[in-house]
Tab-separated table of C-alpha atoms in Angstrom:
chain	number	residue	atom	x	y	z
A	1299	MET	CA	0.000	0.000	0.000
A	1300	GLU	CA	1.341	3.430	-0.957
A	1301	ASN	CA	2.061	5.996	1.702
A	1302	LYS	CA	-0.467	8.780	2.132
A	1303	ILE	CA	0.556	12.017	0.411
A	1304	ILE	CA	-0.578	15.246	2.088
A	1305	ALA	CA	-1.741	17.937	-0.363
A	1306	PRO	CA	-0.311	21.498	-0.149
A	1307	SER	CA	-3.779	22.818	0.713
A	1308	GLU	CA	-3.980	20.505	3.771
A	1309	LEU	CA	-0.477	21.058	5.163
A	1310	ILE	CA	0.922	24.480	4.321
A	1311	ILE	CA	4.726	24.587	4.402
A	1312	ASN	CA	6.357	28.021	4.480
A	1313	PRO	CA	9.101	28.939	1.952
A	1314	ASP	CA	11.775	28.423	4.630
A	1315	GLY	CA	10.628	24.815	5.183
A	1316	SER	CA	8.736	25.545	8.401
A	1317	VAL	CA	5.176	24.543	9.251
A	1318	PHE	CA	2.522	27.206	8.603
A	1319	HIS	CA	1.479	28.566	12.027
A	1320	LEU	CA	4.289	27.516	14.381
A	1321	HIS	CA	7.096	28.466	11.940
A	1322	LEU	CA	9.128	25.486	13.208
A	1323	ARG	CA	11.214	23.242	10.960
A	1324	PRO	CA	11.392	19.455	11.422
A	1325	ASP	CA	15.054	19.633	12.453
A	1326	GLN	CA	14.116	21.884	15.400
A	1327	LEU	CA	11.583	19.478	16.931
A	1328	THR	CA	12.497	17.780	20.220
A	1329	ASP	CA	10.853	14.696	21.722
A	1330	ARG	CA	10.085	16.513	25.001
A	1331	ILE	CA	7.851	19.572	24.801
A	1332	ILE	CA	6.577	21.912	27.522
A	1333	LEU	CA	3.373	23.702	26.492
A	1334	VAL	CA	2.212	26.963	28.082
A	1335	GLY	CA	-0.563	29.382	27.202
A	1336	ASP	CA	1.201	32.725	27.628
A	1337	PRO	CA	3.918	33.577	25.049
A	1338	GLY	CA	5.680	35.565	27.782
A	1339	ARG	CA	5.913	32.476	29.993
A	1340	VAL	CA	8.177	30.731	27.464
A	1341	ASP	CA	11.109	32.915	28.518
A	1342	MET	CA	10.520	31.986	32.154
A	1343	VAL	CA	10.543	28.272	31.335
A	1344	ALA	CA	13.635	28.652	29.169
A	1345	SER	CA	15.443	30.473	31.989
A	1346	PHE	CA	15.896	27.001	33.530
A	1347	PHE	CA	17.513	25.600	30.359
A	1348	ASP	CA	21.261	24.904	30.302
A	1349	THR	CA	21.477	25.966	26.656
A	1350	ARG	CA	19.253	27.675	24.092
A	1351	THR	CA	19.588	26.490	20.504
A	1352	PHE	CA	16.812	28.434	18.753
A	1353	GLU	CA	13.935	30.863	19.289
A	1354	VAL	CA	10.940	31.359	16.978
A	1355	GLN	CA	7.913	33.650	17.379
A	1356	SER	CA	4.818	33.761	15.165
A	1357	ARG	CA	1.552	35.251	16.432
A	1358	GLU	CA	0.849	33.694	19.846
A	1359	PHE	CA	3.163	30.758	19.099
A	1360	HIS	CA	6.516	31.409	20.801
A	1361	THR	CA	9.078	28.603	20.946
A	1362	ILE	CA	12.491	28.299	22.580
A	1363	GLY	CA	14.498	25.105	22.166
A	1364	GLY	CA	17.530	23.977	24.116
A	1365	THR	CA	18.654	21.475	26.723
A	1366	TYR	CA	17.819	20.883	30.377
A	1367	LYS	CA	20.333	18.757	32.288
A	1368	GLY	CA	21.516	17.283	29.013
A	1369	LYS	CA	17.997	16.518	27.673
A	1370	PRO	CA	16.900	18.214	24.420
A	1371	ILE	CA	13.681	20.095	25.161
A	1372	MET	CA	11.545	22.931	23.880
A	1373	CYS	CA	8.891	25.207	25.326
A	1374	LEU	CA	6.053	26.347	23.078
A	1375	SER	CA	3.175	28.723	23.805
A	1376	HIS	CA	-0.223	27.812	22.377
A	1377	GLY	CA	-2.273	30.874	23.356
A	1378	ILE	CA	-5.753	30.565	24.813
A	1379	GLY	CA	-8.401	28.045	23.838
A	1380	PRO	CA	-9.021	24.564	22.431
A	1381	ASP	CA	-8.960	25.748	18.797
A	1382	ASN	CA	-5.305	26.696	19.218
A	1383	ILE	CA	-4.524	23.223	20.567
A	1384	ASP	CA	-5.952	21.751	17.355
A	1385	ILE	CA	-3.383	23.815	15.418
A	1386	VAL	CA	-0.455	23.125	17.734
A	1387	ILE	CA	-0.741	19.357	18.113
A	1388	ASN	CA	-1.503	18.781	14.413
A	1389	GLU	CA	1.508	20.835	13.354
A	1390	LEU	CA	3.819	19.223	15.927
A	1391	ASP	CA	2.679	15.795	14.727
A	1392	ALA	CA	3.262	16.863	11.126
A	1393	LEU	CA	6.818	17.912	11.996
A	1394	ALA	CA	7.361	14.497	13.567
A	1395	ASN	CA	5.569	12.172	11.185
A	1396	ILE	CA	5.310	13.752	7.730
A	1397	ASP	CA	8.290	14.054	5.383
A	1398	PHE	CA	8.281	17.740	4.405
A	1399	SER	CA	10.268	17.105	1.209
A	1400	THR	CA	7.932	14.430	-0.224
A	1401	ARG	CA	4.750	15.162	1.817
A	1402	GLU	CA	4.528	11.449	2.592
A	1403	VAL	CA	3.335	10.193	5.962
A	1404	LYS	CA	6.275	8.315	7.482
A	1405	LYS	CA	5.982	4.572	8.062
A	1406	ASP	CA	7.806	4.689	11.399
A	1407	LYS	CA	5.982	7.068	13.716
A	1408	ARG	CA	7.782	9.333	16.198
A	1409	ARG	CA	6.190	9.599	19.633
A	1410	LEU	CA	6.312	12.989	21.360
A	1411	THR	CA	5.958	13.755	25.073
A	1412	MET	CA	3.950	16.924	25.751
A	1413	VAL	CA	3.209	18.377	29.180
A	1414	ARG	CA	1.016	21.463	29.365
A	1415	ILE	CA	1.606	23.660	32.422
A	1416	GLY	CA	-1.241	26.078	33.055
A	1417	THR	CA	-3.512	27.843	35.515
A	1418	SER	CA	-7.005	26.849	36.534
A	1419	GLY	CA	-10.076	27.559	38.615
A	1420	ALA	CA	-11.178	24.962	41.186
A	1421	LEU	CA	-14.723	23.574	41.360
A	1422	GLN	CA	-14.269	21.786	44.693
A	1423	PRO	CA	-13.991	23.865	47.902
A	1424	GLU	CA	-11.165	21.755	49.379
A	1425	LEU	CA	-8.726	22.650	46.581
A	1426	ILE	CA	-6.688	25.473	48.060
A	1427	LEU	CA	-5.045	28.151	45.935
A	1428	GLY	CA	-1.638	27.107	44.629
A	1429	THR	CA	-2.487	23.375	44.490
A	1430	PRO	CA	-1.129	21.642	41.344
A	1431	VAL	CA	-3.863	19.510	39.725
A	1432	ILE	CA	-3.119	16.909	37.054
A	1433	ALA	CA	-5.887	16.417	34.497
A	1434	GLU	CA	-5.870	12.634	34.887
A	1435	TYR	CA	-9.241	12.798	33.153
A	1436	SER	CA	-10.153	15.747	30.981
A	1437	VAL	CA	-13.657	16.752	29.917
A	1438	GLY	CA	-13.961	18.487	26.561
A	1439	PHE	CA	-16.760	21.046	26.372
A	1440	ASP	CA	-15.092	22.361	23.203
A	1441	GLY	CA	-16.191	19.778	20.626
A	1442	VAL	CA	-12.784	19.651	18.886
A	1443	LEU	CA	-12.381	15.875	19.240
A	1444	ASN	CA	-15.863	15.316	17.781
A	1445	TYR	CA	-14.524	16.265	14.324
A	1446	TYR	CA	-12.068	13.335	14.238
A	1447	ALA	CA	-12.630	9.653	13.430
A	1448	GLY	CA	-11.867	7.432	16.408
A	1449	ARG	CA	-13.304	9.890	18.928
A	1450	ASN	CA	-15.296	7.187	20.694
A	1451	ASP	CA	-12.291	4.845	20.798
A	1452	VAL	CA	-10.374	7.182	23.121
A	1453	ALA	CA	-13.325	8.569	25.132
A	1454	ASP	CA	-14.999	7.117	28.221
A	1455	LEU	CA	-18.552	6.870	26.869
A	1456	ASP	CA	-20.117	5.602	30.119
A	1457	MET	CA	-18.715	8.552	32.050
A	1458	GLU	CA	-19.926	10.893	29.307
A	1459	ARG	CA	-23.491	9.554	29.463
A	1460	ALA	CA	-23.590	9.697	33.262
A	1461	PHE	CA	-22.368	13.297	33.233
A	1462	CYS	CA	-24.835	14.499	30.597
A	1463	ASP	CA	-27.724	12.891	32.490
A	1464	ALA	CA	-26.629	14.297	35.851
A	1465	VAL	CA	-26.138	17.922	34.788
A	1466	GLY	CA	-28.964	18.095	32.224
A	1467	TRP	CA	-26.627	18.822	29.313
A	1468	ASN	CA	-27.987	21.511	26.967
A	1469	PRO	CA	-28.463	19.977	23.465
A	1470	LEU	CA	-27.418	23.298	21.895
A	1471	TRP	CA	-23.857	22.747	23.155
A	1472	ALA	CA	-21.206	20.478	21.645
A	1473	LYS	CA	-21.344	16.959	23.047
A	1474	PRO	CA	-18.750	16.627	25.845
A	1475	TYR	CA	-16.044	13.950	25.755
A	1476	PHE	CA	-14.030	12.391	28.574
A	1477	VAL	CA	-10.418	11.365	27.859
A	1478	LYS	CA	-7.612	10.113	30.107
A	1479	ALA	CA	-4.121	11.528	30.056
A	1480	ASP	CA	-1.295	9.144	29.186
A	1481	GLU	CA	-1.095	6.921	32.279
A	1482	GLU	CA	2.663	6.361	32.071
A	1483	LEU	CA	3.310	10.100	31.815
A	1484	VAL	CA	0.943	10.902	34.705
A	1485	ASN	CA	2.872	8.456	36.899
A	1486	GLN	CA	6.162	9.963	35.739
A	1487	ILE	CA	5.190	13.570	36.514
A	1488	GLY	CA	2.748	13.084	39.393
A	1489	ARG	CA	3.794	12.630	43.008
A	1490	ASP	CA	2.166	13.194	46.404
A	1491	ASP	CA	2.629	16.940	45.811
A	1492	MET	CA	-0.003	16.934	43.033
A	1493	VAL	CA	-3.735	16.181	43.028
A	1494	ARG	CA	-5.029	13.857	40.299
A	1495	GLY	CA	-8.217	15.437	39.084
A	1496	CYS	CA	-10.910	15.536	36.432
A	1497	THR	CA	-10.503	18.795	34.520
A	1498	ILE	CA	-13.004	20.560	32.257
A	1499	SER	CA	-11.749	22.236	29.091
A	1500	ALA	CA	-14.243	25.027	28.445
A	1501	VAL	CA	-14.763	26.719	25.097
A	1502	GLY	CA	-14.552	30.198	26.642
A	1503	PHE	CA	-13.666	32.018	29.860
A	1504	TYR	CA	-16.869	33.818	30.842
A	1505	GLY	CA	-20.266	32.322	29.972
A	1506	PRO	CA	-18.886	28.862	29.113
A	1507	GLN	CA	-17.361	28.671	32.609
A	1508	GLY	CA	-20.459	30.059	34.348
A	1509	ARG	CA	-19.199	33.629	34.819
A	1510	GLU	CA	-21.946	36.205	34.555
A	1511	LEU	CA	-21.104	39.824	33.792
A	1512	ARG	CA	-23.710	41.803	31.810
A	1513	LEU	CA	-25.171	38.854	29.896
A	1514	ALA	CA	-27.395	36.333	31.665
A	1515	LEU	CA	-26.407	32.668	31.495
A	1516	ALA	CA	-28.486	30.090	29.635
A	1517	ASN	CA	-27.936	27.544	32.435
A	1518	PRO	CA	-27.007	29.512	35.570
A	1519	ASP	CA	-26.941	26.465	37.870
A	1520	LEU	CA	-24.577	24.397	35.686
A	1521	ASN	CA	-21.534	24.829	37.946
A	1522	SER	CA	-23.421	23.735	41.055
A	1523	ARG	CA	-24.581	20.611	39.189
A	1524	ILE	CA	-21.023	19.939	38.029
A	1525	GLU	CA	-19.705	20.342	41.580
A	1526	GLN	CA	-22.183	17.722	42.832
A	1527	PHE	CA	-21.485	15.202	40.047
A	1528	ARG	CA	-19.602	12.012	40.990
A	1529	TYR	CA	-18.636	9.068	38.806
A	1530	HIS	CA	-17.537	6.067	40.886
A	1531	GLY	CA	-16.709	8.608	43.605
A	1532	ARG	CA	-14.668	10.838	41.290
A	1533	PRO	CA	-15.620	14.566	41.235
A	1534	ILE	CA	-14.971	17.214	38.599
A	1535	THR	CA	-12.117	19.238	40.096
A	1536	ASN	CA	-11.360	22.274	37.962
A	1537	TYR	CA	-11.831	24.380	34.829
A	1538	GLU	CA	-9.328	25.374	32.165
A	1539	MET	CA	-9.462	25.569	28.356
A	1540	GLU	CA	-6.956	23.246	26.672
A	1541	SER	CA	-6.343	19.871	28.331
A	1542	ALA	CA	-9.097	17.809	26.646
A	1543	PRO	CA	-8.176	18.411	22.991
A	1544	LEU	CA	-4.501	17.970	23.872
A	1545	GLN	CA	-5.072	14.622	25.570
A	1546	GLY	CA	-7.700	13.423	23.104
A	1547	LEU	CA	-5.763	14.250	19.937
A	1548	GLY	CA	-2.580	12.993	21.590
A	1549	ARG	CA	-4.194	9.597	22.161
A	1550	LEU	CA	-5.459	9.436	18.573
A	1551	MET	CA	-1.991	10.296	17.221
A	1552	GLY	CA	-0.039	8.061	19.604
A	1553	HIS	CA	1.695	10.812	21.607
A	1554	ARG	CA	2.110	11.024	25.398
A	1555	CYS	CA	0.171	14.081	26.601
A	1556	MET	CA	-1.001	15.504	29.903
A	1557	THR	CA	-1.839	18.776	31.640
A	1558	VAL	CA	-1.027	20.010	35.124
A	1559	CYS	CA	-2.426	23.333	36.367
A	1560	SER	CA	-1.820	25.525	39.381
A	1561	ILE	CA	-5.108	26.532	41.046
A	1562	ILE	CA	-5.340	30.338	40.988
A	1563	ALA	CA	-9.059	30.685	41.830
A	1564	ASN	CA	-11.710	28.692	43.677
A	1565	ARG	CA	-15.076	29.200	42.011
A	1566	MET	CA	-17.044	27.708	44.909
A	1567	ALA	CA	-15.227	29.661	47.621
A	1568	HIS	CA	-15.199	32.857	45.485
A	1569	GLU	CA	-11.462	33.278	46.065
A	1570	ALA	CA	-8.754	34.287	43.583
A	1571	ARG	CA	-4.986	34.638	43.635
A	1572	PRO	CA	-3.897	37.189	41.020
A	1573	ASN	CA	-0.269	36.935	42.220
A	1574	TYR	CA	0.245	33.320	41.152
A	1575	LYS	CA	3.517	33.514	39.231
A	1576	ASN	CA	5.721	32.052	41.969
A	1577	ALA	CA	3.514	28.961	42.223
A	1578	VAL	CA	3.644	28.480	38.449
A	1579	ARG	CA	7.418	28.926	38.437
A	1580	ASP	CA	7.793	26.234	41.102
A	1581	LEU	CA	5.530	23.937	39.079
A	1582	VAL	CA	7.615	24.506	35.927
A	1583	GLU	CA	10.813	23.555	37.746
A	1584	THR	CA	9.175	20.397	39.122
A	1585	VAL	CA	7.939	19.285	35.693
A	1586	LEU	CA	11.333	19.953	34.069
A	1587	GLU	CA	12.958	17.681	36.653
A	1588	ARG	CA	10.495	14.844	35.979
A	1589	ILE	CA	9.805	14.985	32.251
């Protein structure tokens, strides 16, 4: 059987040989990747590197590559939202597994390790500010994974049905999906200093996470229903916006992916910690040691 050839309209390669959005070339890709939302946070992560070998910036996608204690590594910012994750993970996979000179999909697939380090709002009152929470399960409210074949093969359909029934899921919204992070990677990064949670990836920051400013919410009691939901004793722990498409697409593509977030707000306790940068910095150093 012939290898699949990717058309120029489907994978845009820039004149310098880099992939369209990220502006990275295949020779720059490392097997270990730290993902962060804020382009400015990439410099903070890279401040721990022993060496820096390249730096690329395009739109919200800022990348610095180098080494940490002898390990090749790169830090890449993805911006805010699940749609950006669709771009980032597809283009990283293309750099790894498509020959840019022939546009052929490679027979031998390269497996990447991606750890997203972010911030999050807690949905359980016992999660104190500054707690690192691993998205052992991630819940996609975004719908990104629903556009890909194999969605049901990587999702926990029983958990999905139980959740939709319990919270009275609005049929106008995208169908949620529940995906596990890579178990081996979770065990590698996670220790007693991190909570293993079930994290929602919302499609927005305000209404989609139950924040009401001037506009009324379609389902104002959704967060209280989510807080009360349990599946075999497991609660929903926190909100963010990127872990589910990362973990879902990573599973479909054969990559090791997970997210760990520092809690900077507790939605149930109505508390927030705007000065959270030290906690995130400590979390970055911990992940770099364990990745």
